[in-house]
Amino acid sequence: MAGDRTPFDSIEGSLEYLDLLREVIEKTRKDVEGDVAAAASEEGAARRLEALRLVVYKLDRLAFHMDAGHRALNDLRTLKRLLLGGRQRDSDESGA
C-alpha cells in the first residue's frame, strides 16, 4: 500500500518516534530498578539480581543509542532547513 504513512516518512516523524522510545526505555528502567531493590533484599536472589542489573545496563546502553540517534536526526533536520532555506533565498533572488 503505497499511501500508508509511517513515523519514518519525515525527520520530524522519526524524532517523535525516538522520543516515544526514549520515554518507554526510561519507564522500563525505573520499573527494573524497583525490581533490583526488591531482589537485593531477598535471600538467595543473587542470580536474579545479577540478571536485573544486566537488564538495567542494557537499557542504559539502549538509551545512549537513542540519544545519539536523536542528536543525529536533529542535525539532519537543521541541515535540511539550511538547505531548503538556501533554495528559497535563491529562488527569491532570481524572481526579483
PDB file of C-alpha atoms in Angstrom:
ATOM      1  CA  MET A   1       0.000   0.000   0.000  1.00  0.00           C
ATOM      2  CA  ALA A   2       1.869   2.997  -1.308  1.00  0.00           C
ATOM      3  CA  GLY A   3      -0.272   5.575   0.519  1.00  0.00           C
ATOM      4  CA  ASP A   4       0.437   4.255   4.026  1.00  0.00           C
ATOM      5  CA  ARG A   5       2.365   6.726   6.152  1.00  0.00           C
ATOM      6  CA  THR A   6       4.928   5.658   8.713  1.00  0.00           C
ATOM      7  CA  PRO A   7       6.698   7.554  11.506  1.00  0.00           C
ATOM      8  CA  PHE A   8       9.784   7.464   9.292  1.00  0.00           C
ATOM      9  CA  ASP A   9       8.352   9.421   6.358  1.00  0.00           C
ATOM     10  CA  SER A  10       9.996  12.559   7.708  1.00  0.00           C
ATOM     11  CA  ILE A  11      12.801  13.554  10.024  1.00  0.00           C
ATOM     12  CA  GLU A  12      10.265  15.155  12.352  1.00  0.00           C
ATOM     13  CA  GLY A  13       8.218  11.948  12.489  1.00  0.00           C
ATOM     14  CA  SER A  14      11.338   9.946  13.253  1.00  0.00           C
ATOM     15  CA  LEU A  15      12.236  12.350  16.062  1.00  0.00           C
ATOM     16  CA  GLU A  16       8.775  11.911  17.588  1.00  0.00           C
ATOM     17  CA  TYR A  17       9.133   8.136  17.368  1.00  0.00           C
ATOM     18  CA  LEU A  18      12.533   8.233  19.085  1.00  0.00           C
ATOM     19  CA  ASP A  19      11.074  10.464  21.809  1.00  0.00           C
ATOM     20  CA  LEU A  20       8.402   7.837  22.476  1.00  0.00           C
ATOM     21  CA  LEU A  21      11.018   5.081  22.574  1.00  0.00           C
ATOM     22  CA  ARG A  22      13.138   7.100  24.994  1.00  0.00           C
ATOM     23  CA  GLU A  23      10.133   7.532  27.306  1.00  0.00           C
ATOM     24  CA  VAL A  24       9.385   3.800  27.278  1.00  0.00           C
ATOM     25  CA  ILE A  25      13.026   2.940  27.922  1.00  0.00           C
ATOM     26  CA  GLU A  26      13.156   5.335  30.894  1.00  0.00           C
ATOM     27  CA  LYS A  27       9.898   3.997  32.359  1.00  0.00           C
ATOM     28  CA  THR A  28      11.081   0.408  31.941  1.00  0.00           C
ATOM     29  CA  ARG A  29      14.425   1.256  33.517  1.00  0.00           C
ATOM     30  CA  LYS A  30      12.699   2.720  36.585  1.00  0.00           C
ATOM     31  CA  ASP A  31      10.500  -0.363  36.871  1.00  0.00           C
ATOM     32  CA  VAL A  32      13.506  -2.688  36.663  1.00  0.00           C
ATOM     33  CA  GLU A  33      15.419  -0.616  39.223  1.00  0.00           C
ATOM     34  CA  GLY A  34      12.487  -1.209  41.587  1.00  0.00           C
ATOM     35  CA  ASP A  35      12.852  -4.926  40.906  1.00  0.00           C
ATOM     36  CA  VAL A  36      16.588  -4.647  41.633  1.00  0.00           C
ATOM     37  CA  ALA A  37      15.863  -3.040  45.000  1.00  0.00           C
ATOM     38  CA  ALA A  38      13.366  -5.774  45.846  1.00  0.00           C
ATOM     39  CA  ALA A  39      15.717  -8.564  44.740  1.00  0.00           C
ATOM     40  CA  ALA A  40      18.589  -7.060  46.744  1.00  0.00           C
ATOM     41  CA  SER A  41      16.634  -7.630  49.940  1.00  0.00           C
ATOM     42  CA  GLU A  42      15.660 -11.207  49.036  1.00  0.00           C
ATOM     43  CA  GLU A  43      17.777 -14.033  50.287  1.00  0.00           C
ATOM     44  CA  GLY A  44      19.148 -16.336  47.601  1.00  0.00           C
ATOM     45  CA  ALA A  45      18.293 -13.958  44.761  1.00  0.00           C
ATOM     46  CA  ALA A  46      21.884 -13.327  43.655  1.00  0.00           C
ATOM     47  CA  ARG A  47      21.340 -14.734  40.165  1.00  0.00           C
ATOM     48  CA  ARG A  48      18.113 -12.771  39.690  1.00  0.00           C
ATOM     49  CA  LEU A  49      19.806  -9.620  40.977  1.00  0.00           C
ATOM     50  CA  GLU A  50      22.690 -10.096  38.547  1.00  0.00           C
ATOM     51  CA  ALA A  51      20.257 -10.564  35.642  1.00  0.00           C
ATOM     52  CA  LEU A  52      18.266  -7.471  36.628  1.00  0.00           C
ATOM     53  CA  ARG A  53      21.447  -5.404  36.828  1.00  0.00           C
ATOM     54  CA  LEU A  54      22.331  -6.619  33.346  1.00  0.00           C
ATOM     55  CA  VAL A  55      18.892  -5.504  32.141  1.00  0.00           C
ATOM     56  CA  VAL A  56      19.475  -2.040  33.628  1.00  0.00           C
ATOM     57  CA  TYR A  57      22.865  -1.866  31.912  1.00  0.00           C
ATOM     58  CA  LYS A  58      21.373  -2.872  28.550  1.00  0.00           C
ATOM     59  CA  LEU A  59      18.577  -0.324  28.939  1.00  0.00           C
ATOM     60  CA  ASP A  60      21.190   2.342  29.699  1.00  0.00           C
ATOM     61  CA  ARG A  61      23.084   1.410  26.529  1.00  0.00           C
ATOM     62  CA  LEU A  62      19.873   1.469  24.510  1.00  0.00           C
ATOM     63  CA  ALA A  63      19.007   4.906  25.917  1.00  0.00           C
ATOM     64  CA  PHE A  64      22.503   6.104  24.989  1.00  0.00           C
ATOM     65  CA  HIS A  65      21.991   4.959  21.394  1.00  0.00           C
ATOM     66  CA  MET A  66      18.524   6.525  21.225  1.00  0.00           C
ATOM     67  CA  ASP A  67      20.029   9.822  22.421  1.00  0.00           C
ATOM     68  CA  ALA A  68      22.757   9.599  19.779  1.00  0.00           C
ATOM     69  CA  GLY A  69      20.154   8.886  17.110  1.00  0.00           C
ATOM     70  CA  HIS A  70      18.072  11.810  18.327  1.00  0.00           C
ATOM     71  CA  ARG A  71      21.062  14.147  18.093  1.00  0.00           C
ATOM     72  CA  ALA A  72      21.870  12.898  14.579  1.00  0.00           C
ATOM     73  CA  LEU A  73      18.274  13.443  13.455  1.00  0.00           C
ATOM     74  CA  ASN A  74      18.316  16.943  14.971  1.00  0.00           C
ATOM     75  CA  ASP A  75      21.478  17.688  12.996  1.00  0.00           C
ATOM     76  CA  LEU A  76      19.857  16.379   9.811  1.00  0.00           C
ATOM     77  CA  ARG A  77      16.754  18.465  10.442  1.00  0.00           C
ATOM     78  CA  THR A  78      18.907  21.572  10.889  1.00  0.00           C
ATOM     79  CA  LEU A  79      20.841  20.840   7.705  1.00  0.00           C
ATOM     80  CA  LYS A  80      17.613  20.224   5.814  1.00  0.00           C
ATOM     81  CA  ARG A  81      16.265  23.589   6.953  1.00  0.00           C
ATOM     82  CA  LEU A  82      19.504  25.318   5.953  1.00  0.00           C
ATOM     83  CA  LEU A  83      19.482  23.688   2.533  1.00  0.00           C
ATOM     84  CA  LEU A  84      15.807  24.382   1.902  1.00  0.00           C
ATOM     85  CA  GLY A  85      16.223  27.923   3.194  1.00  0.00           C
ATOM     86  CA  GLY A  86      19.089  28.399   0.747  1.00  0.00           C
ATOM     87  CA  ARG A  87      16.907  27.233  -2.117  1.00  0.00           C
ATOM     88  CA  GLN A  88      14.128  29.597  -1.112  1.00  0.00           C
ATOM     89  CA  ARG A  89      16.540  32.536  -0.995  1.00  0.00           C
ATOM     90  CA  ASP A  90      17.980  31.585  -4.407  1.00  0.00           C
ATOM     91  CA  SER A  91      14.526  31.446  -5.984  1.00  0.00           C
ATOM     92  CA  ASP A  92      13.528  34.741  -4.284  1.00  0.00           C
ATOM     93  CA  GLU A  93      16.624  36.469  -5.693  1.00  0.00           C
ATOM     94  CA  SER A  94      16.157  35.099  -9.220  1.00  0.00           C
ATOM     95  CA  GLY A  95      12.470  36.041  -9.260  1.00  0.00           C
ATOM     96  CA  ALA A  96      13.053  39.637  -8.180  1.00  0.00           C
TER      97      ALA A  96
END
